[in-house]
CSV table of C-alpha atoms and ligand atoms in Angstrom, one decimal:
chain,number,residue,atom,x,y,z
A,1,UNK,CA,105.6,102.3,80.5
A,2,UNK,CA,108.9,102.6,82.3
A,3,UNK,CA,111.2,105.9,82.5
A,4,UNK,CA,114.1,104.3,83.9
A,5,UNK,CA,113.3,100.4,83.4
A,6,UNK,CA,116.8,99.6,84.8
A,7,UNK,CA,116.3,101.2,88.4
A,8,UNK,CA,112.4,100.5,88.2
A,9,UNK,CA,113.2,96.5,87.6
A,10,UNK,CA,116.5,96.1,89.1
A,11,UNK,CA,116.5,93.1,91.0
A,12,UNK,CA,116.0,93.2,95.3
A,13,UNK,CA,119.1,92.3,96.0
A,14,UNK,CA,121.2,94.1,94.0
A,15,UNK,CA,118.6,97.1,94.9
A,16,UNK,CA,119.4,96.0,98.4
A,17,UNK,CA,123.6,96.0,97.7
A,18,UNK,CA,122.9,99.6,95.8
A,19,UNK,CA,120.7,100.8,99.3
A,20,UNK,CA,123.4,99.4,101.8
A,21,UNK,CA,126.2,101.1,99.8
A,22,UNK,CA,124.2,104.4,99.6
A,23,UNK,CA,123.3,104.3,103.4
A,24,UNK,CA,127.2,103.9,104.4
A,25,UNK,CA,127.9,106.9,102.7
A,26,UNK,CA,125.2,108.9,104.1
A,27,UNK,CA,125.9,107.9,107.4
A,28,UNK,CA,129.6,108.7,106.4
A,29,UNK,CA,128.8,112.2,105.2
A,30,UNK,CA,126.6,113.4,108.1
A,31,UNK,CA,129.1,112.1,110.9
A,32,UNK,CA,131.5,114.4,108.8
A,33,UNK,CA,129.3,117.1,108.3
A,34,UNK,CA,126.6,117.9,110.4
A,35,UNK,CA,127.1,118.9,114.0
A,36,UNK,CA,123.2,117.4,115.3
A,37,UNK,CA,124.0,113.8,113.8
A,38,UNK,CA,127.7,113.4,114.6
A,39,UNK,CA,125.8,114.4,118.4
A,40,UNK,CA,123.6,112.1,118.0
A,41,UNK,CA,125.5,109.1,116.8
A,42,UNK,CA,128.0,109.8,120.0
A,43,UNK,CA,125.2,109.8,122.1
A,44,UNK,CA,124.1,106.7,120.9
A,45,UNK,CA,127.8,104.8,120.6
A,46,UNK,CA,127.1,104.1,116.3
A,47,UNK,CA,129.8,104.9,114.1
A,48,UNK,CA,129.6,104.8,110.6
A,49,UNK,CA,131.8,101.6,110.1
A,50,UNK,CA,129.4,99.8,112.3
A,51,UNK,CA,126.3,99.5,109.6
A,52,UNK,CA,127.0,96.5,107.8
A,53,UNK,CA,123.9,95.6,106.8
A,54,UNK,CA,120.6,97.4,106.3
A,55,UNK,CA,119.5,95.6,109.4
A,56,UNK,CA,122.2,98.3,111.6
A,57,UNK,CA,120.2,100.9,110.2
A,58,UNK,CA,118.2,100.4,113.3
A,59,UNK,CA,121.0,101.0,115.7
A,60,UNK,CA,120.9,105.2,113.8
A,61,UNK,CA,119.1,107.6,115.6
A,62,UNK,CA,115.6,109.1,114.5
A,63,UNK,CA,114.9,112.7,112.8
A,64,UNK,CA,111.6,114.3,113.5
A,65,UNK,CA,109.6,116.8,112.6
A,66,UNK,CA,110.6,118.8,116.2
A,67,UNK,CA,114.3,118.1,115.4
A,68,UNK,CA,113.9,119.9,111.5
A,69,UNK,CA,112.1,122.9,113.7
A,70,UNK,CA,115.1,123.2,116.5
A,71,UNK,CA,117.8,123.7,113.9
A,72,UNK,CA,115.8,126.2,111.4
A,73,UNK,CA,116.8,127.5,109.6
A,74,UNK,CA,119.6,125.8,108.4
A,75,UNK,CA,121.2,123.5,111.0
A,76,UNK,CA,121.2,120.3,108.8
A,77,UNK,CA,123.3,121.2,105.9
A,78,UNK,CA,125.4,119.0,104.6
A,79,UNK,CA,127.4,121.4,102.3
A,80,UNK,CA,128.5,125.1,102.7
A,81,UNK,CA,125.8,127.8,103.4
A,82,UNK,CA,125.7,129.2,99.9
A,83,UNK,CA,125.9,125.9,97.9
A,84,UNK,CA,122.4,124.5,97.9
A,85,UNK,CA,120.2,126.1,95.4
A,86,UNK,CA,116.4,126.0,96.4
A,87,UNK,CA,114.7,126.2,99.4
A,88,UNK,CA,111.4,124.7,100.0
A,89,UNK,CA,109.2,124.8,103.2
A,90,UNK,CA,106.5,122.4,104.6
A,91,UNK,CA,102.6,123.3,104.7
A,92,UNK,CA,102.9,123.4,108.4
A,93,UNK,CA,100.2,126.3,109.7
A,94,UNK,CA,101.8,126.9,113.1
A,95,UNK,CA,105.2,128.4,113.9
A,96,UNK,CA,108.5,127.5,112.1
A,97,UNK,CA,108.1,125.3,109.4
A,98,UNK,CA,110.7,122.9,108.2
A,99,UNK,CA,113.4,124.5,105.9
A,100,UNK,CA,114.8,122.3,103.3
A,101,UNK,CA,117.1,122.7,100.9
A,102,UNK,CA,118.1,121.9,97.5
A,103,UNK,CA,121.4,121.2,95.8
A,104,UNK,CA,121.4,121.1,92.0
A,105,UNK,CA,121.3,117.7,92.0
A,106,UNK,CA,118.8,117.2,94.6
A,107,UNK,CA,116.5,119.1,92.3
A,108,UNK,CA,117.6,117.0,89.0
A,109,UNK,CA,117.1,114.0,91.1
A,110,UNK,CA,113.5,115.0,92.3
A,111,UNK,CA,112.7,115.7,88.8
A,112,UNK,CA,113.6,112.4,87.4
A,113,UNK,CA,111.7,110.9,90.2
A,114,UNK,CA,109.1,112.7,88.9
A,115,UNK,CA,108.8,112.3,85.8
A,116,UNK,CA,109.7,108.3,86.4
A,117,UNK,CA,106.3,108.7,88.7
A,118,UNK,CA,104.0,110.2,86.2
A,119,UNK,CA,105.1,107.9,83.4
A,120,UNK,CA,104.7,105.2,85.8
A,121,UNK,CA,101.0,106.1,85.9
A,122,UNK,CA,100.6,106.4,82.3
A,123,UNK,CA,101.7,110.0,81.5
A,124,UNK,CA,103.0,110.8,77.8
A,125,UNK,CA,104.7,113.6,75.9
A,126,UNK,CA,101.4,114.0,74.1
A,127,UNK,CA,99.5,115.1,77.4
A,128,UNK,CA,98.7,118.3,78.2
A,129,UNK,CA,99.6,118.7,82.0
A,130,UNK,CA,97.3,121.4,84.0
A,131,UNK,CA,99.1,121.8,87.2
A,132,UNK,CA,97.0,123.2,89.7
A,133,UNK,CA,98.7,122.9,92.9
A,134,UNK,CA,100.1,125.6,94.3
A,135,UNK,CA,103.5,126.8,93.1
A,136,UNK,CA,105.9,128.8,95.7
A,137,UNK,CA,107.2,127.5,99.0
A,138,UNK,CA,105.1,124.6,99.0
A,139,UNK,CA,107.2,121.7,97.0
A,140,UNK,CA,103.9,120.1,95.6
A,141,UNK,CA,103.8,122.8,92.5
A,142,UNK,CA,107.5,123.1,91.1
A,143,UNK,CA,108.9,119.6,91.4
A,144,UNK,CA,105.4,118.0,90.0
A,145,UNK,CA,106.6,121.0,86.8
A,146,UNK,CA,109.2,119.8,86.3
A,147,UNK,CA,108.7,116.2,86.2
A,148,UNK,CA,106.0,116.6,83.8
A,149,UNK,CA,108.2,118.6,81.3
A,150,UNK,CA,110.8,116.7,81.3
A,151,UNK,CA,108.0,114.2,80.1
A,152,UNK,CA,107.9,116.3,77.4
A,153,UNK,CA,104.0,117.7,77.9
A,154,UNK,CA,102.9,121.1,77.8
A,155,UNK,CA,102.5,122.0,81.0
A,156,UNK,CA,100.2,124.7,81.7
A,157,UNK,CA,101.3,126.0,85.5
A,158,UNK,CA,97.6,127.2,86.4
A,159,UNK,CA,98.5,127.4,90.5
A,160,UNK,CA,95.2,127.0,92.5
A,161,UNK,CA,93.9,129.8,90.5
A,162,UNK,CA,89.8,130.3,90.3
A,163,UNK,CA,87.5,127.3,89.2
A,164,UNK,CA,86.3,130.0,86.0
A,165,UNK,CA,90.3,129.9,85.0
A,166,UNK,CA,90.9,126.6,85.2
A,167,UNK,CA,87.9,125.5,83.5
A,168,UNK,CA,89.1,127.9,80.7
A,169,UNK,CA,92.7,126.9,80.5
A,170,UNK,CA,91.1,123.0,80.4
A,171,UNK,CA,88.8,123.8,77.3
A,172,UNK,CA,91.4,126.5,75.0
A,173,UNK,CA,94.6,123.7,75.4
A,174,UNK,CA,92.8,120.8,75.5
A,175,UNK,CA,94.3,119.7,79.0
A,176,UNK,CA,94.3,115.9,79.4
A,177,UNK,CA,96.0,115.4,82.6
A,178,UNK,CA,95.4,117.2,86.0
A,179,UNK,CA,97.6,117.2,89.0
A,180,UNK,CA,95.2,118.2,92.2
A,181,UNK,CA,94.2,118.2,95.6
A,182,UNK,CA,91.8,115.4,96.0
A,183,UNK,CA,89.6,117.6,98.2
A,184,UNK,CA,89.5,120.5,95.4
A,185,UNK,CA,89.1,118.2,92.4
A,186,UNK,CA,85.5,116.9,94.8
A,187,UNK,CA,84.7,120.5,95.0
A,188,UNK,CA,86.0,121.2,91.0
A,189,UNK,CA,83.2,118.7,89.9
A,190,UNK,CA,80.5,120.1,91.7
A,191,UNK,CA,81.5,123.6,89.7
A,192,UNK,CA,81.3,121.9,86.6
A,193,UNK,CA,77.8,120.5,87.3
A,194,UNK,CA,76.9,123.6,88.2
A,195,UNK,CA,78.0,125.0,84.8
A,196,UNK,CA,76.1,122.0,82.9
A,197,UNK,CA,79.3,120.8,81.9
A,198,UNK,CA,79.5,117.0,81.1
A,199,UNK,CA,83.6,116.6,81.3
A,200,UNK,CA,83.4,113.1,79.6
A,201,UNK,CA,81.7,115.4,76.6
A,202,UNK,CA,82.6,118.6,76.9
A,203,UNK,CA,86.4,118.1,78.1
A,204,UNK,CA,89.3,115.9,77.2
A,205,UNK,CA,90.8,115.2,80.3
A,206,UNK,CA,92.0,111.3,81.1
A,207,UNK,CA,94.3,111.3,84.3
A,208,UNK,CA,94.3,113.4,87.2
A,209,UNK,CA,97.6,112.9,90.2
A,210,UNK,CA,96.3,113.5,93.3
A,211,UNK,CA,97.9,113.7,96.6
A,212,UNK,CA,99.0,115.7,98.8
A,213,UNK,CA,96.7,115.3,101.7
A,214,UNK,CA,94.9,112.1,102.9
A,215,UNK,CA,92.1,110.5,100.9
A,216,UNK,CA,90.4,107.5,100.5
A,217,UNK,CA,89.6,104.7,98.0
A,218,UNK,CA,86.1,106.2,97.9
A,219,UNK,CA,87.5,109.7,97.3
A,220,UNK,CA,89.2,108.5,94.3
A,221,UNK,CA,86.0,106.5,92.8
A,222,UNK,CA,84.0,109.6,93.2
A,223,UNK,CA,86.9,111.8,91.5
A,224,UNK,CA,86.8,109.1,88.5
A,225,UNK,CA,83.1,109.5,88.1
A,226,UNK,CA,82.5,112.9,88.4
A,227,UNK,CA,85.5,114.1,86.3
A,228,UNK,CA,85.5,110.8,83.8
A,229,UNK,CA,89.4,110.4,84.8
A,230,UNK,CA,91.7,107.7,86.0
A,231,UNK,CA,93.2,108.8,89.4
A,232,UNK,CA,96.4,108.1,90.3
A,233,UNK,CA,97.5,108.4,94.2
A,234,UNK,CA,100.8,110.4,94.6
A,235,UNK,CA,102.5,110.2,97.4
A,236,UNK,CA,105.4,112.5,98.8
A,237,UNK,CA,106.7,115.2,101.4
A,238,UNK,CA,108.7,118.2,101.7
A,239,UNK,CA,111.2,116.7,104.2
A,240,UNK,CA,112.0,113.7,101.0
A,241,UNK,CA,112.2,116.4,97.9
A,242,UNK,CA,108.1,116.7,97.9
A,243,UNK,CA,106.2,114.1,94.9
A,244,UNK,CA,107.3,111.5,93.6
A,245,UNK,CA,108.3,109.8,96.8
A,246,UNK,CA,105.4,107.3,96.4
A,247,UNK,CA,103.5,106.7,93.0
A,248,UNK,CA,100.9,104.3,92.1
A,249,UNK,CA,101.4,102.2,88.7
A,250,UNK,CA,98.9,101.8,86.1
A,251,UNK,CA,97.5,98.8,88.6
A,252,UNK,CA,96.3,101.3,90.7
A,253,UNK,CA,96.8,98.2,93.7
A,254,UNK,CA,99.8,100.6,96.3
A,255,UNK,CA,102.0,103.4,95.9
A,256,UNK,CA,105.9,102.3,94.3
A,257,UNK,CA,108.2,104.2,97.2
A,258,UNK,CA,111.4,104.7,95.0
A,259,UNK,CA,113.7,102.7,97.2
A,260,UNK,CA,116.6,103.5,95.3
A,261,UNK,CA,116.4,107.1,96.6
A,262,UNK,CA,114.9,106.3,100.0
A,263,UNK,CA,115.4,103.6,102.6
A,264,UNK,CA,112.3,102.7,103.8
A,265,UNK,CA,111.0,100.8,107.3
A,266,UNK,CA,107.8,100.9,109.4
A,267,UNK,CA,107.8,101.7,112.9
A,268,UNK,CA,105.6,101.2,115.6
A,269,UNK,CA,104.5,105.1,116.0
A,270,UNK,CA,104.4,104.6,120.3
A,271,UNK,CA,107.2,102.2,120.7
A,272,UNK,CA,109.5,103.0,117.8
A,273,UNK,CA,110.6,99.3,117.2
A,274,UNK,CA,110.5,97.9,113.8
A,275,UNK,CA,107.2,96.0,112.4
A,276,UNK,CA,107.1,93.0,110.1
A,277,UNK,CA,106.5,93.3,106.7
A,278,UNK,CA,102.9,94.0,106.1
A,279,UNK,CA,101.8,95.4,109.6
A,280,UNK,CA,100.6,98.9,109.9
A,281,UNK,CA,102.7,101.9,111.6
A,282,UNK,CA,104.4,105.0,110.7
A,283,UNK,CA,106.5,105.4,107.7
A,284,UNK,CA,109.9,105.9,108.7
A,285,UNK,CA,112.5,107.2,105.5
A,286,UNK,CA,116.0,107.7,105.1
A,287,UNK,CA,117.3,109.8,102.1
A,288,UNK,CA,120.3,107.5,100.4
A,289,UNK,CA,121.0,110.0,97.3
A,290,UNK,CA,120.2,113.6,98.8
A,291,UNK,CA,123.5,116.1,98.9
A,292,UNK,CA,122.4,119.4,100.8
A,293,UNK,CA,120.5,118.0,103.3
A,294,UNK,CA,120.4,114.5,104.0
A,295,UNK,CA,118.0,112.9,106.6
A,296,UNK,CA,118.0,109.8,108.9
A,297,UNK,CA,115.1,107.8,109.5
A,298,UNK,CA,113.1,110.6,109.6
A,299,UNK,CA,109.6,109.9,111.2
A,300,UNK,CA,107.3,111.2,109.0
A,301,UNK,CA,104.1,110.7,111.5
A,302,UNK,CA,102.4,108.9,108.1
A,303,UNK,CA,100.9,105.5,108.5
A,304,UNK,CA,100.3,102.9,106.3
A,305,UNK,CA,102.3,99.5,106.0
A,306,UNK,CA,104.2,97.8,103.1
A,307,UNK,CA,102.0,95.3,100.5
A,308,UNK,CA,104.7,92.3,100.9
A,309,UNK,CA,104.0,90.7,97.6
A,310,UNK,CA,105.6,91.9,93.7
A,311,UNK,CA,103.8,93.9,92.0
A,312,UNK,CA,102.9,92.5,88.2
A,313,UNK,CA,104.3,95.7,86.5
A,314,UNK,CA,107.6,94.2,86.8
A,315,UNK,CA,108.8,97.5,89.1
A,316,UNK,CA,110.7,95.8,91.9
A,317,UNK,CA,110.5,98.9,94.2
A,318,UNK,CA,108.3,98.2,97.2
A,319,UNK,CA,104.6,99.2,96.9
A,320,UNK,CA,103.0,101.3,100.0
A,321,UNK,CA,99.1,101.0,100.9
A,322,UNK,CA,97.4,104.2,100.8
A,323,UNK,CA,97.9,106.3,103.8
A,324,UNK,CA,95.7,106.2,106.5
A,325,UNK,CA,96.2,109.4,108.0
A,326,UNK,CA,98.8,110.8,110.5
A,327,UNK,CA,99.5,109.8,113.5
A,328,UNK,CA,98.9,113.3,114.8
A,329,UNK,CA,95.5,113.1,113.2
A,330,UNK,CA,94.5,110.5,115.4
A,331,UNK,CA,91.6,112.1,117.1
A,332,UNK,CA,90.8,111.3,120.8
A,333,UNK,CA,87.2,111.4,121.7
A,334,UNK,CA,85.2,110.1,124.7
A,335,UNK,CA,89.1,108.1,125.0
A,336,UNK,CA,88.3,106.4,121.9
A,337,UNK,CA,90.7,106.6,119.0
A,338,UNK,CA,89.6,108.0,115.7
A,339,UNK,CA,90.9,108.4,112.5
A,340,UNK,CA,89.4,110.9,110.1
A,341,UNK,CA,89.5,108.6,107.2
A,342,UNK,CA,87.6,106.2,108.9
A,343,UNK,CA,84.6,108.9,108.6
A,344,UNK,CA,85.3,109.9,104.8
A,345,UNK,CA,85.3,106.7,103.8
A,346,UNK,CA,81.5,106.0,105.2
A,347,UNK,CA,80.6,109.4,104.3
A,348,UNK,CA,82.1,109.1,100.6
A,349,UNK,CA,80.0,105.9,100.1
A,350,UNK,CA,76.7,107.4,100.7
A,351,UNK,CA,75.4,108.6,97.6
A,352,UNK,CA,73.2,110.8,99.2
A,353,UNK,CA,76.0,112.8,100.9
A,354,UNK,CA,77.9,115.5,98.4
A,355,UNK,CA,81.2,116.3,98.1
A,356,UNK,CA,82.7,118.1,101.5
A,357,UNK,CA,82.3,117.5,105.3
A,358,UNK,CA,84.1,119.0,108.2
A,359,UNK,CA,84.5,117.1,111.7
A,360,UNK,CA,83.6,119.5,115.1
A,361,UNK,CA,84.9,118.7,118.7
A,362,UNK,CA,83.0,120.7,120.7
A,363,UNK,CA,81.6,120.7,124.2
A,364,UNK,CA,83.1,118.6,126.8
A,365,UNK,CA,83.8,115.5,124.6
A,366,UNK,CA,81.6,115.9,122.1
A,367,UNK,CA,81.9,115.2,117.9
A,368,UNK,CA,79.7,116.8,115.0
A,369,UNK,CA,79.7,116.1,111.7
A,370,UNK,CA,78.4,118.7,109.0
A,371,UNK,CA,78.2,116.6,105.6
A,372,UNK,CA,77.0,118.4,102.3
A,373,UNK,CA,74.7,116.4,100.7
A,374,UNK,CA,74.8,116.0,96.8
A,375,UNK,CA,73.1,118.4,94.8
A,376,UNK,CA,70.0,116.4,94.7
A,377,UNK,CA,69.7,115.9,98.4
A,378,UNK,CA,67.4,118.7,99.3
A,379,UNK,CA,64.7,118.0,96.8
A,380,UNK,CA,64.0,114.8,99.0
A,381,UNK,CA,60.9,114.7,101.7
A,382,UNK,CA,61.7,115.9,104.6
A,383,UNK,CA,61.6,112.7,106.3
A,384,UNK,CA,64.5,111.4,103.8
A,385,UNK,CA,67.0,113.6,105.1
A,386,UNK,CA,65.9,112.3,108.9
A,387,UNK,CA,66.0,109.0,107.4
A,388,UNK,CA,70.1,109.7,105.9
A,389,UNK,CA,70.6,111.7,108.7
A,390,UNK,CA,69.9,108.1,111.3
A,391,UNK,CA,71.4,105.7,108.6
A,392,UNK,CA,74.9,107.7,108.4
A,393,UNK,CA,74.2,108.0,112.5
A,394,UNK,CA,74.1,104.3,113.1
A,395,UNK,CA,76.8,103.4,110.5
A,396,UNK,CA,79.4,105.8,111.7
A,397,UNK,CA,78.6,104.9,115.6
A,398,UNK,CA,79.1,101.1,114.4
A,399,UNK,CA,82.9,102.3,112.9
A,400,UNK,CA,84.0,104.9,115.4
A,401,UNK,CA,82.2,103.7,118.6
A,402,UNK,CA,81.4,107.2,119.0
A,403,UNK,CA,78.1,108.7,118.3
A,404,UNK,CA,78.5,111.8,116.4
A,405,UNK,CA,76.0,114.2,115.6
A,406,UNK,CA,75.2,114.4,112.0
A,407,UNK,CA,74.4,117.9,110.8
A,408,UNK,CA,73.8,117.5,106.7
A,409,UNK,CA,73.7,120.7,105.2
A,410,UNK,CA,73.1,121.9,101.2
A,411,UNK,CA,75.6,120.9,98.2
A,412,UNK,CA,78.6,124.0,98.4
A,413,UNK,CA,77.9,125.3,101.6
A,414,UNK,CA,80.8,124.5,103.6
A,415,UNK,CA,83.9,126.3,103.4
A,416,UNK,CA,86.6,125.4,100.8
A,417,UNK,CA,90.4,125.8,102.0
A,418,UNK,CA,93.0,127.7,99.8
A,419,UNK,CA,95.3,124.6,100.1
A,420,UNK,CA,94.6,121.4,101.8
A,421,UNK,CA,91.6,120.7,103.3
A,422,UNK,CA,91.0,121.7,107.3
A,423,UNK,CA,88.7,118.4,108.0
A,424,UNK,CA,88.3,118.9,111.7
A,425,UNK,CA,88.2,121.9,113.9
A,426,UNK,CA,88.6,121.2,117.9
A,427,UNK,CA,86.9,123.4,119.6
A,428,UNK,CA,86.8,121.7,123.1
A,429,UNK,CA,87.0,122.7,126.3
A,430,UNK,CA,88.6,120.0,127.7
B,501,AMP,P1,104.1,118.8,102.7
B,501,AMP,O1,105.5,118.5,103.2
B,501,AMP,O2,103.6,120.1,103.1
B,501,AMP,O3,104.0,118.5,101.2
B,501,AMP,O4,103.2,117.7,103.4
B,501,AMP,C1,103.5,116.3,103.3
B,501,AMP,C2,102.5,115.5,104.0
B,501,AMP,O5,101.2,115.5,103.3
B,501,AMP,C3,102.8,114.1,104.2
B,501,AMP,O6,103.7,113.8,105.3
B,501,AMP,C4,101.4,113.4,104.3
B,501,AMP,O7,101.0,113.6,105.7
B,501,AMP,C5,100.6,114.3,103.4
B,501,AMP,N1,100.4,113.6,102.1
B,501,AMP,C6,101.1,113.9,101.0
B,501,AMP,N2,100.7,113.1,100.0
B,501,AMP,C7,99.7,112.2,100.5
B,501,AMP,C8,98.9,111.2,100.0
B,501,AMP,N3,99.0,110.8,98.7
B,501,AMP,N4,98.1,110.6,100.8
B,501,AMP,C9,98.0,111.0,102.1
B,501,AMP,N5,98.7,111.9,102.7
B,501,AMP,C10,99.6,112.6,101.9
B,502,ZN,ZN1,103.3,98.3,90.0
């Protein structure tokens, strides 16, 4: 099902023609407007009449995260102080976060990417759309809103509310579609076996939209199970309107980044040099339609790389592979690099091991692993768990070249975060 089927289809090149044009004027507007890039481009020698091509693009400077923190709070607008309309700010936990703002279009066009997103994935006016992401600051709640009303469901904004609530508002309005944090919708099944509730029986849910926060293919299969759902990978950040940045179709195979909004290249995360198609790095992303406060290749510390080949939906848009993580995640230990979904996707294929874990650096150098086990775990022999506790050992030492100390503890016992899941806690010396 398409939304827009002219701008989902269009064809590469004149998607291409359509990004070129849009970059020019960006570039234009910014020079004009904002004080940091017209400072930037000088200190660079690039001047908005010299991208002819989307190849110049790599002659503009970079954004980052640190630059969005210098100029809080407003030191990137593009238009006059009182025009934009909405502010939103990033889930950062320490000091400033990013401001960013909102003209009225910027929030029409978010919603349409939206709702272009969620019909993408399969989304009708006949759903009933539980949203339970948190609504407020964070960009994840409102803009998801109102892409899925302007679907034309009945949205029911339930906010991260209790696990009693929710389970409520899912069985008096019949909700078929959820839009969740992966780690909470692990933690939501284990309170509904706990209830007895069977949700293939006893609820009517079919989809659930998760993203937010990194998670794995083996995440998503255990969602599916447990909840008797199709998942659907979203993909977005507050810097780039929030959702609907990335969405995976109906093939479930990579995330569609909406190139006709965004101008999209990998980078090498150390270097900063441009990688060919299909090699991992960080996702780099240039706004081509935003008024209040456009951004320039903005480094968005993701990684992931771009699947080269069309996708057989018919969309034209690029598709993204999951993303692995952050490059700030990247976790040193004993000088060996480690990325955190390297150990959720071992863990998440055990099916001995539950449904939340929690990575320690402690010590000098030293990694420990606490894993819930499923709810069944702790009826085993004694000598099972040392047997699970080994096996997941040796597998994760094999992956990681690190060998971490596995700690498996009972089914709900580790802490679950308000918002995103905190998977690793450093507590080292070092
Ligand atoms: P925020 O701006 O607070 O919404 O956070 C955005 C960040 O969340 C992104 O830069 C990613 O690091 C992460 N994120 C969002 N969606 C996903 C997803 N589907 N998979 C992995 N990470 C995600
Ligand atoms: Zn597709």
């Amino acid at each position: 099902m398409f939304w827009d089927r002219e701008s989902e289809t269009l064809a590469r090149p004149l998607l291409e023609q359509f990004q070129l044009r849009q970059l020019q004027e960006t570039v234009r507007r910014v020079a004009e407007r904002v004080p940091f890039y017209r400072q930037k481009f000088a200190e660079l020698g690039v001047k908005p009449e010299d991208i002819n091509s989307l190849d110049d693009a790599r002659r503009l400077p970079f954004t980052t995260g640190a630059d969005l923190r210098g100029i809080y709070p407003n030191g990137l607008l593009a238009v006059e102080a009182h025009e934009p309309v909405r502010l939103h700010t990033s889930s950062g936990t320490t000091g400033k976060p990013k401001a960013v703002f909102f003209s009225r279009n910027d929030i029409h066009n978010s919603a349409e990417l939206m709702a272009r997103s969620l019909v993408m994935a399969g989304l009708t006016k006949q759903d009933v759309f539980q949203n339970m992401m948190s609504y407020g600051l964070f960009t994840g709640g409102l803009i998801m809103h109102y892409g899925a009303e302007r679907v034309g469901c009945l949205v029911i904004p339930a906010g991260p509310g209790t696990s009693e609530r929710q389970l409520m508002l899912m069985q008096d309005f019949g909700t078929t579609a959820l839009h969740i944090l992966p780690s909470y919708a692990l933690y939501f099944a284990g309170f509904l076996e706990q209830r007895g509730i069977n949700p293939r029986k006893d609820l009517t849910l079919r989809k659930a939209f998760v993203g937010a926060e990194p998670h794995t293919e083996e995440t998503r299969q255990r969602i599916e199970q447990a909840l008797g759902v199709d998942v659907y990978n979203s993909y977005g950040l507050t810097e780039m309107n929030g959702p609907g940045v990335a969405f995976e179709c109906e093939r479930k195979a990579g995330l569609h980044l909406w190139e006709d909004h965004f101008f999209l290249e990998i980078m090498d995360p150390a270097s900063g040099e441009p990688l060919p198609q299909g090699q991992q790095g960080e996702l780099v992303l240039t706004t081509l339609r935003r008024e209040a406060m456009p951004l320039i290749r903005y480094r968005t510390r993701d990684i992931t790389s771009i699947i080269p080949e069309p996708c057989p939906c018919g969309r034209t848009h690029h598709r993204l592979n999951r993303i692995t993580g952050r490059a700030d995640d990247m976790l040193i230990v004993r000088g060996v690099n480690i990325f955190p979904q390297q150990i959720e996707r071992i863990l998440m294929s055990t099916p001995q091991v539950g449904r939340n874990y929690v990575i320690i650096l402690e010590g000098l150098d030293d990694m420990a692993i606490q894993v819930e086990l499923a709810a069944a775990g702790f009826d085993g022999e004694v000598e099972h768990l040392a047997t699970l506790r080994r096996q997941l050992t040796e597998k994760l030492k094999t992956e990681l070249y690190v060998r971490p100390k596995v700690d498996l503890v009972p089914a709900g016992s580790l802490p679950v975060a308000e918002g995103k899941a905190k998977r690793v806690i450093d507590r080292r010396s070092l």
